[in-house]
Coordinates of N, CA and C in Angstrom, one line a residue:
M885 N 0.5 -1.0 0.1 CA 0.2 -0.3 -0.3 C 0.7 1.3 0.1
T886 N 0.3 2.4 -1.2 CA 1.4 3.7 -0.8 C 0.8 4.7 -0.4
L887 N 1.5 5.5 -0.4 CA 1.0 6.9 0.6 C -0.2 7.4 -0.6
T888 N 0.2 7.7 -1.7 CA -0.9 7.9 -2.2 C -2.6 6.8 -2.3
H889 N -2.4 5.6 -2.2 CA -3.6 5.2 -1.4 C -4.3 5.2 -0.2
L890 N -2.9 5.9 0.6 CA -4.4 6.1 2.0 C -4.6 7.6 2.4
I891 N -3.9 8.1 1.7 CA -4.1 9.8 1.3 C -4.5 9.8 0.0
P892 N -5.7 9.6 -0.1 CA -5.9 10.1 -1.6 C -5.9 11.6 -2.4
S893 N -5.9 12.3 -1.3 CA -5.7 14.1 -1.3 C -4.4 14.0 -2.2
L894 N -3.2 13.8 -2.0 CA -2.5 13.4 -2.4 C -2.1 13.1 -3.9
R895 N -2.9 12.1 -4.7 CA -2.7 11.9 -5.7 C -2.3 13.5 -6.8
A896 N -3.5 14.8 -5.9 CA -3.2 16.1 -6.9 C -1.7 16.4 -6.3
S897 N -1.2 16.3 -5.9 CA 0.2 16.6 -6.5 C 1.0 15.7 -6.7
V898 N 1.1 14.5 -6.2 CA 2.2 13.5 -6.1 C 1.8 12.4 -6.9
P899 N 2.3 11.4 -8.0 CA 1.9 10.8 -9.2 C 1.7 9.5 -8.2
N900 N 0.8 8.7 -8.5 CA 0.6 6.8 -8.0 C 2.0 6.6 -8.2
P901 N 3.2 5.9 -7.8 CA 3.8 4.8 -8.7 C 3.5 3.9 -8.9
L902 N 4.1 3.2 -10.0 CA 3.8 1.8 -10.3 C 4.6 1.1 -10.2
G903 N 4.2 -0.5 -10.5 CA 4.9 -1.1 -10.4 C 6.2 -1.2 -11.8
R904 N 7.2 -1.3 -11.5 CA 8.4 -0.5 -12.7 C 8.5 -2.1 -13.0
D905 N 9.0 -3.2 -13.0 CA 9.2 -4.5 -13.3 C 7.3 -4.5 -14.8
L906 N 6.4 -4.6 -14.2 CA 5.5 -5.0 -15.0 C 5.5 -3.6 -16.8
W907 N 5.8 -2.7 -16.0 CA 5.3 -1.4 -17.1 C 7.1 -1.4 -18.8
P908 N 6.8 -1.3 -19.5 CA 7.3 -1.0 -20.5 C 8.9 -0.2 -20.1
E909 N 9.5 -0.3 -21.3 CA 10.7 0.4 -20.8 C 10.8 2.1 -21.0
F910 N 11.3 2.6 -19.5 CA 10.8 4.6 -20.2 C 9.8 5.0 -19.7
T911 N 8.9 4.1 -18.6 CA 8.0 4.3 -18.7 C 7.5 6.0 -17.1
T912 N 6.6 7.1 -16.8 CA 7.0 7.6 -15.9 C 5.5 7.8 -16.3
T913 N 5.8 8.5 -14.7 CA 4.3 8.8 -14.7 C 4.1 10.2 -14.2
S914 N 2.8 10.9 -14.7 CA 2.2 12.3 -13.8 C 1.1 11.6 -13.2
V915 N 0.1 13.1 -12.4 CA -1.0 13.0 -11.6 C -1.9 12.5 -12.2
S916 N -1.6 12.6 -13.8 CA -3.1 12.6 -14.6 C -2.8 12.1 -15.9
D917 N -0.9 11.1 -16.4 CA -1.0 10.4 -17.0 C -0.2 9.6 -16.9
V918 N 0.3 8.6 -17.7 CA 1.3 7.9 -18.0 C 2.3 8.1 -19.3
T919 N 3.1 7.8 -19.9 CA 4.1 8.0 -20.5 C 5.1 6.6 -20.5
V920 N 4.9 6.8 -21.7 CA 5.4 5.4 -22.0 C 7.0 5.3 -23.2
A921 N 8.3 5.6 -22.9 CA 9.0 6.0 -23.9 C 8.4 6.8 -24.7
G922 N 8.4 7.8 -23.8 CA 7.9 9.6 -24.4 C 6.9 9.5 -24.9
V923 N 5.9 8.7 -25.0 CA 4.5 8.8 -25.7 C 3.8 9.0 -24.5
S924 N 2.6 9.7 -24.5 CA 1.9 10.0 -23.8 C 0.5 8.8 -23.6
L925 N 0.4 8.5 -23.0 CA -1.0 7.2 -22.9 C -2.2 7.5 -23.4
T926 N -2.6 9.6 -23.1 CA -3.7 10.4 -23.0 C -3.3 10.6 -24.8
R927 N -2.3 11.0 -25.1 CA -2.8 11.2 -26.3 C -2.6 10.3 -27.2
L928 N -2.4 9.4 -26.6 CA -2.2 7.9 -27.8 C -3.6 7.9 -28.4
A929 N -4.6 7.5 -27.4 CA -6.5 7.7 -26.8 C -6.3 8.6 -28.0
E930 N -6.5 10.4 -28.1 CA -6.9 10.9 -28.5 C -6.8 10.5 -29.8
W931 N -5.1 10.5 -30.3 CA -5.1 10.0 -31.0 C -5.4 8.8 -32.5
C932 N -5.5 7.9 -32.0 CA -6.2 6.6 -32.3 C -7.5 5.8 -31.7
G933 N -7.9 6.6 -30.5 CA -9.3 6.1 -30.2 C -8.4 5.5 -29.3
T934 N -9.9 4.7 -28.4 CA -9.6 3.2 -27.8 C -10.6 2.3 -28.1
P935 N -10.4 0.9 -27.8 CA -8.9 0.5 -27.4 C -7.6 0.7 -28.0
C936 N -6.6 0.9 -27.7 CA -5.3 0.9 -28.4 C -4.2 0.4 -27.4
V937 N -2.5 0.1 -28.0 CA -2.2 -0.3 -27.8 C -1.0 0.4 -27.8
H938 N 0.1 0.0 -26.7 CA 1.7 0.9 -27.5 C 2.5 0.1 -26.7
T939 N 3.5 -0.6 -27.5 CA 5.0 -1.2 -27.4 C 5.8 -1.0 -27.0
A940 N 6.6 -1.3 -26.1 CA 8.5 -1.1 -26.2 C 8.7 -2.0 -25.6
A941 N 10.2 -1.7 -25.3 CA 11.0 -3.3 -24.8 C 10.0 -3.1 -23.0
A942 N 10.5 -4.8 -23.4 CA 10.2 -5.1 -21.1 C 11.7 -4.8 -20.7
V943 N 11.0 -4.5 -19.0 CA 11.9 -4.2 -18.3 C 12.4 -5.3 -17.4
I944 N 13.9 -5.7 -17.6 CA 13.9 -6.4 -16.7 C 14.3 -6.8 -15.5
P945 N 13.4 -8.0 -14.9 CA 13.1 -7.5 -13.6 C 14.4 -7.5 -12.4
G946 N 14.2 -6.6 -11.7 CA 14.7 -6.1 -10.6 C 16.1 -5.0 -11.3
T947 N 16.2 -4.7 -12.4 CA 17.4 -3.8 -12.1 C 17.2 -2.7 -12.3
G948 N 15.6 -2.4 -11.9 CA 15.1 -0.5 -11.6 C 15.2 0.2 -12.9
G949 N 14.9 -1.0 -14.2 CA 14.3 -0.4 -15.1 C 15.2 0.1 -16.4
M950 N 15.8 -1.4 -16.2 CA 17.0 -1.3 -17.4 C 16.6 -2.4 -18.6
P951 N 15.8 -1.6 -19.8 CA 15.6 -2.4 -20.6 C 15.9 -3.5 -21.2
S952 N 15.2 -4.3 -21.6 CA 15.3 -5.7 -22.0 C 16.1 -5.9 -23.7
A953 N 16.6 -6.6 -23.8 CA 17.6 -6.3 -25.4 C 16.0 -7.7 -26.0
T954 N 15.5 -8.5 -25.7 CA 15.1 -9.7 -26.0 C 13.0 -9.3 -25.8
E955 N 13.0 -9.3 -25.1 CA 11.6 -9.3 -24.3 C 10.7 -7.5 -24.8
V956 N 9.7 -8.0 -24.8 CA 8.6 -6.3 -25.2 C 7.5 -6.7 -24.0
A957 N 7.2 -5.5 -23.6 CA 5.8 -5.4 -22.7 C 4.6 -4.2 -23.8
S958 N 3.7 -4.3 -23.0 CA 2.5 -3.5 -24.1 C 1.7 -2.6 -22.4
V959 N 1.1 -1.7 -23.3 CA 0.3 -1.0 -22.5 C -1.3 -0.9 -23.2
V960 N -2.2 -1.8 -22.5 CA -3.6 -1.3 -22.6 C -4.3 0.0 -22.7
V961 N -4.8 0.8 -23.8 CA -5.5 1.9 -23.2 C -7.1 1.7 -23.6
A962 N -7.6 2.1 -22.7 CA -9.3 1.4 -22.8 C -9.9 2.6 -22.5
R963 N -11.6 3.0 -22.6 CA -12.1 3.8 -22.2 C -13.3 2.7 -21.5
V964 N -13.7 3.6 -19.9 CA -15.1 3.6 -19.0 C -15.6 3.2 -20.2
T965 N -16.7 2.2 -20.5 CA -17.8 2.4 -21.0 C -19.3 2.3 -19.9
Q966 N -18.8 1.9 -18.9 CA -20.4 1.7 -17.7 C -19.3 1.5 -16.7
V967 N -20.6 2.5 -15.1 CA -20.1 1.6 -14.4 C -21.4 1.5 -13.1
A968 N -21.5 0.9 -12.5 CA -22.4 0.2 -11.8 C -21.8 0.0 -10.5
P969 N -22.3 0.1 -9.6 CA -22.1 -0.4 -7.9 C -22.9 -1.7 -7.7
A970 N -22.2 -2.4 -7.0 CA -22.4 -3.9 -7.0 C -23.5 -3.7 -5.3
A971 N -23.9 -4.5 -4.7 CA -24.5 -5.0 -3.6 C -23.7 -4.6 -2.3
D972 N -22.8 -5.7 -3.2 CA -21.2 -5.9 -2.2 C -20.4 -4.8 -1.9
G973 N -21.0 -3.8 -2.2 CA -19.5 -2.7 -2.0 C -18.8 -2.5 -3.2
T974 N -18.5 -3.5 -4.2 CA -17.5 -3.1 -5.3 C -18.2 -2.6 -5.8
I975 N -17.5 -2.0 -6.9 CA -17.9 -1.0 -8.4 C -17.5 -2.1 -9.5
D976 N -18.2 -2.1 -10.0 CA -18.3 -2.9 -11.3 C -18.2 -1.8 -12.5
V977 N -17.1 -2.2 -13.8 CA -16.7 -1.2 -14.8 C -16.8 -2.1 -15.8
W978 N -17.5 -1.5 -16.6 CA -17.2 -1.8 -18.3 C -15.7 -1.3 -19.0
I979 N -15.1 -1.2 -20.0 CA -14.4 -1.1 -20.7 C -15.0 -1.3 -22.1
D980 N -14.2 -0.4 -22.8 CA -14.6 -1.0 -24.0 C -13.0 -2.1 -24.8
A981 N -12.0 -2.5 -23.8 CA -11.0 -3.7 -24.3 C -11.3 -4.9 -23.6
R982 N -11.0 -5.8 -24.9 CA -11.2 -6.9 -23.9 C -10.0 -7.6 -23.7
L983 N -10.0 -8.2 -22.6 CA -8.9 -8.6 -21.7 C -8.7 -9.5 -20.4
T984 N -8.8 -10.5 -21.8 CA -8.6 -11.7 -21.8 C -7.8 -12.9 -21.4
D985 N -5.8 -12.3 -21.4 CA -5.3 -12.7 -21.6 C -4.3 -12.8 -20.1
S986 N -3.8 -14.0 -19.8 CA -3.4 -14.0 -18.3 C -2.0 -13.1 -18.1
A987 N -1.9 -12.7 -19.8 CA -0.3 -11.8 -19.0 C -0.5 -10.2 -18.5
V988 N -1.8 -9.6 -18.7 CA -2.3 -8.2 -18.2 C -1.9 -8.5 -16.4
A989 N -1.0 -7.5 -16.3 CA -1.0 -6.8 -14.8 C -2.4 -6.1 -14.3
I990 N -3.4 -7.0 -14.0 CA -4.8 -6.6 -13.7 C -4.3 -5.4 -12.4
D991 N -3.7 -5.7 -11.5 CA -3.3 -4.9 -10.4 C -2.2 -3.6 -10.5
E992 N -2.1 -3.0 -11.3 CA -1.1 -1.5 -12.0 C -2.3 -1.1 -12.8
L993 N -3.1 -1.7 -13.0 CA -4.5 -0.9 -14.3 C -5.1 0.4 -13.2
R994 N -4.8 2.0 -13.3 CA -4.9 3.0 -13.5 C -5.6 3.9 -14.0
M995 N -6.4 4.7 -13.3 CA -7.2 5.7 -14.5 C -5.7 6.5 -14.8
I996 N -6.3 7.4 -16.1 CA -5.4 8.5 -16.7 C -6.0 9.1 -17.5
G997 N -5.8 10.8 -17.4 CA -6.8 11.8 -18.1 C -7.5 12.5 -17.2
R998 N -7.4 12.3 -16.1 CA -7.6 13.6 -15.4 C -7.2 12.8 -13.4
V999 N -7.4 13.5 -12.3 CA -6.7 13.6 -11.7 C -8.0 13.2 -10.5
S1000 N -7.6 12.2 -9.7 CA -9.0 11.7 -8.6 C -8.3 12.0 -7.3
T1001 N -9.6 12.4 -6.5 CA -8.7 12.7 -5.1 C -9.8 11.7 -4.4
A1002 N -10.5 11.2 -4.9 CA -11.3 10.0 -4.7 C -10.9 8.4 -3.9
C1003 N -10.8 7.6 -2.9 CA -10.6 6.9 -2.6 C -10.9 5.9 -2.8
D1004 N -10.0 4.7 -2.8 CA -10.0 3.4 -4.0 C -11.3 2.7 -2.9
A1005 N -11.7 1.8 -4.4 CA -12.3 0.8 -3.8 C -12.3 -0.2 -4.8
R1006 N -12.5 -1.5 -4.1 CA -12.3 -2.8 -5.0 C -13.4 -2.8 -6.1
T1007 N -12.9 -3.5 -7.0 CA -13.4 -2.8 -8.4 C -13.7 -4.3 -9.7
R1008 N -14.3 -4.9 -9.7 CA -14.7 -5.7 -11.3 C -14.1 -4.9 -12.6
I1009 N -13.5 -5.6 -13.1 CA -13.0 -4.8 -14.7 C -14.0 -5.8 -15.5
H1010 N -14.6 -5.6 -16.4 CA -15.8 -6.4 -17.3 C -14.9 -5.5 -18.8
S1011 N -14.7 -6.9 -20.0 CA -13.9 -6.5 -21.0 C -15.1 -6.6 -21.5
A1012 N -14.9 -5.9 -22.9 CA -15.6 -5.7 -24.4 C -15.3 -7.1 -24.7
G1013 N -16.6 -7.1 -25.3 CA -16.9 -8.9 -26.4 C -17.1 -9.7 -26.2
E1014 N -16.8 -10.9 -26.3 CA -17.6 -12.2 -25.8 C -17.0 -12.5 -24.0
A1015 N -18.5 -13.1 -23.6 CA -18.1 -12.7 -22.1 C -17.1 -13.8 -21.1
A1016 N -16.5 -12.9 -20.2 CA -15.2 -13.2 -19.8 C -15.6 -13.4 -18.5
T1017 N -15.0 -13.7 -17.5 CA -14.8 -13.6 -16.1 C -14.5 -12.4 -15.8
A1018 N -14.4 -11.5 -15.3 CA -14.3 -10.1 -14.7 C -13.0 -10.0 -13.9
L1019 N -12.2 -9.6 -14.4 CA -11.0 -9.2 -13.7 C -11.3 -8.5 -12.3
T1020 N -11.0 -8.8 -11.2 CA -10.7 -7.9 -9.5 C -9.5 -7.0 -9.2
L1021 N -9.5 -6.1 -8.9 CA -8.3 -5.1 -8.2 C -9.3 -4.5 -7.0
D1022 N -8.4 -4.6 -6.0 CA -8.6 -4.0 -4.8 C -8.7 -2.2 -4.4
E1023 N -7.3 -1.3 -5.5 CA -7.2 -1.0 -5.4 C -7.5 0.3 -6.7
L1024 N -9.0 0.7 -7.6 CA -8.9 1.4 -8.3 C -10.2 3.0 -7.8
V1025 N -10.1 4.2 -7.8 CA -10.6 5.1 -7.5 C -11.7 5.1 -7.7
S1026 N -12.8 5.4 -6.6 CA -13.7 5.0 -6.5 C -15.2 6.3 -7.4
D1027 N -13.9 7.0 -7.9 CA -15.0 7.8 -8.9 C -14.8 8.2 -9.7
L1028 N -14.5 6.6 -10.6 CA -14.3 6.2 -12.2 C -15.7 6.3 -12.5
R1029 N -15.9 6.8 -13.7 CA -17.1 7.3 -14.8 C -17.2 7.0 -16.0
A1030 N -17.4 6.9 -16.4 CA -17.9 6.8 -18.2 C -17.1 7.7 -19.1
G1031 N -16.4 6.9 -19.7 CA -15.6 7.8 -20.7 C -13.7 8.2 -20.1
D1032 N -14.0 7.5 -19.2 CA -13.3 8.2 -18.3 C -11.7 6.8 -19.1
L1033 N -10.4 7.1 -19.2 CA -9.5 6.8 -19.5 C -8.7 6.2 -18.9
V1034 N -8.0 4.2 -18.9 CA -7.6 3.4 -17.7 C -6.2 2.9 -18.6
A1035 N -5.1 2.5 -18.5 CA -4.1 1.8 -19.0 C -3.6 0.9 -18.4
V1036 N -3.4 -0.3 -18.3 CA -2.9 -1.7 -17.7 C -1.7 -2.6 -18.3
P1037 N -0.7 -2.4 -17.7 CA 0.3 -3.1 -18.2 C 0.5 -4.8 -18.9
C1038 N 0.9 -5.0 -19.3 CA 0.9 -6.6 -20.0 C 2.0 -6.9 -20.7
R1039 N 2.5 -8.1 -20.6 CA 3.6 -8.7 -20.4 C 4.1 -9.2 -22.5
G1040 N 4.8 -9.5 -23.2 CA 4.5 -9.8 -24.6 C 3.8 -7.9 -24.8
A1041 N 4.0 -9.1 -26.3 CA 3.1 -8.0 -27.7 C 1.8 -8.2 -27.6
A1042 N 0.4 -7.5 -26.9 CA -0.6 -7.2 -27.7 C -0.9 -6.7 -28.6
R1043 N -2.0 -7.8 -29.2 CA -1.7 -7.4 -30.3 C -4.0 -6.7 -30.3
L1044 N -3.5 -5.4 -31.0 CA -4.4 -5.1 -31.6 C -5.9 -5.3 -31.8
R1045 N -5.4 -6.5 -32.7 CA -7.0 -7.2 -32.7 C -7.5 -8.0 -32.3
D1046 N -6.7 -8.5 -30.9 CA -7.1 -9.3 -29.5 C -7.5 -8.7 -28.7
I1047 N -7.7 -7.0 -28.9 CA -8.1 -6.5 -27.3 C -9.2 -5.7 -28.2
D1048 N -9.7 -5.6 -29.2 CA -10.3 -4.4 -30.3 C -11.4 -5.0 -30.4
P1049 N -12.9 -6.0 -29.8 CA -13.8 -6.9 -30.2 C -14.4 -6.0 -31.8
D1050 N -14.5 -4.9 -31.9 CA -15.2 -4.7 -33.2 C -14.0 -4.3 -34.3
R1051 N -13.0 -5.2 -34.1 CA -11.7 -4.9 -35.3 C -11.9 -5.9 -36.4
R1052 N -12.0 -5.2 -37.0 CA -13.1 -5.7 -39.1 C -11.8 -5.7 -40.0
H1053 N -10.7 -5.1 -40.4 CA -9.6 -5.2 -41.0 C -9.1 -6.9 -41.2
L1054 N -8.8 -6.9 -40.4 CA -7.8 -8.0 -39.8 C -8.6 -9.2 -39.7
H1055 N -8.9 -10.4 -40.3 CA -8.9 -11.2 -40.7 C -7.7 -12.4 -39.8
D1056 N -7.9 -13.8 -39.5 CA -7.7 -15.0 -39.7 C -6.9 -15.6 -40.8
D1057 N -7.5 -15.2 -41.7 CA -6.8 -15.4 -42.6 C -6.1 -14.8 -43.9
D1058 N -5.8 -12.7 -42.8 CA -5.0 -12.8 -43.3 C -3.7 -12.7 -43.0
P1059 N -2.9 -12.5 -44.1 CA -1.3 -13.1 -43.6 C -1.2 -11.2 -42.8
R1060 N -1.3 -10.8 -42.8 CA -1.3 -9.8 -42.0 C -1.5 -9.7 -40.7
S1061 N -2.1 -10.6 -40.5 CA -3.2 -10.6 -39.5 C -1.7 -10.5 -38.2
D1062 N -0.7 -11.5 -38.8 CA 0.5 -12.3 -36.9 C 0.8 -10.4 -37.1
A1063 N 1.4 -10.2 -38.1 CA 2.3 -8.6 -37.9 C 2.2 -8.0 -36.9
W1064 N 3.4 -8.1 -36.4 CA 3.3 -6.5 -35.3 C 4.3 -5.5 -35.6
T1065 N 4.0 -4.6 -34.8 CA 4.3 -3.1 -35.5 C 3.8 -2.6 -33.9
P1066 N 5.5 -1.5 -33.4 CA 4.7 -1.4 -31.8 C 4.5 -0.2 -32.2
A1067 N 4.4 -0.1 -31.3 CA 3.1 1.5 -31.2 C 2.7 2.1 -32.3
G1068 N 1.6 1.3 -33.0 CA 1.4 1.8 -33.5 C -0.8 1.4 -33.9
C1069 N -0.8 2.5 -34.3 CA -2.7 2.1 -33.5 C -3.7 1.4 -34.3
G1070 N -2.7 0.9 -36.1 CA -3.0 0.9 -37.2 C -4.9 1.3 -37.4
R1071 N -5.3 2.7 -37.1 CA -6.9 2.8 -37.0 C -6.2 3.2 -38.8

């Protein structure tokens, strides 16, 4: 638990820390954004729409941020489409991305694009597309609302066609469907 989780009002002046080993190389935070290798994820969502993906070199665990020469990591940026409180006090959140891969570091999911000083709440993230088990995290701002952006890291190269249920121009029989282009929004 961090100081910004204990005293949420600090989020207006101190960025929420991140698990450096789980995010791509050169990831930094501000009070309202995450930047990966010089690319603002809020701006990426403005340019490409959501969901979108940014991929860069992974960090070698335990090195304090040294980039790997062989491994990659991605960040998925999604938009919140619906929020509903549950009877058990948990907040149910639906996003426009499909997060079904076990490589997603769901505990690192964070809101970007605005500053919130609301306390944290236990949250269930419901992916878009086909029905999947909701992913639960213990600490996400409780005033999340439709239209907010969230970012979540994952190991490996996340493919846009896998996270976007409405993706139509790449098909399984298309030879380009397995192509990977770093930091490309593909829209």
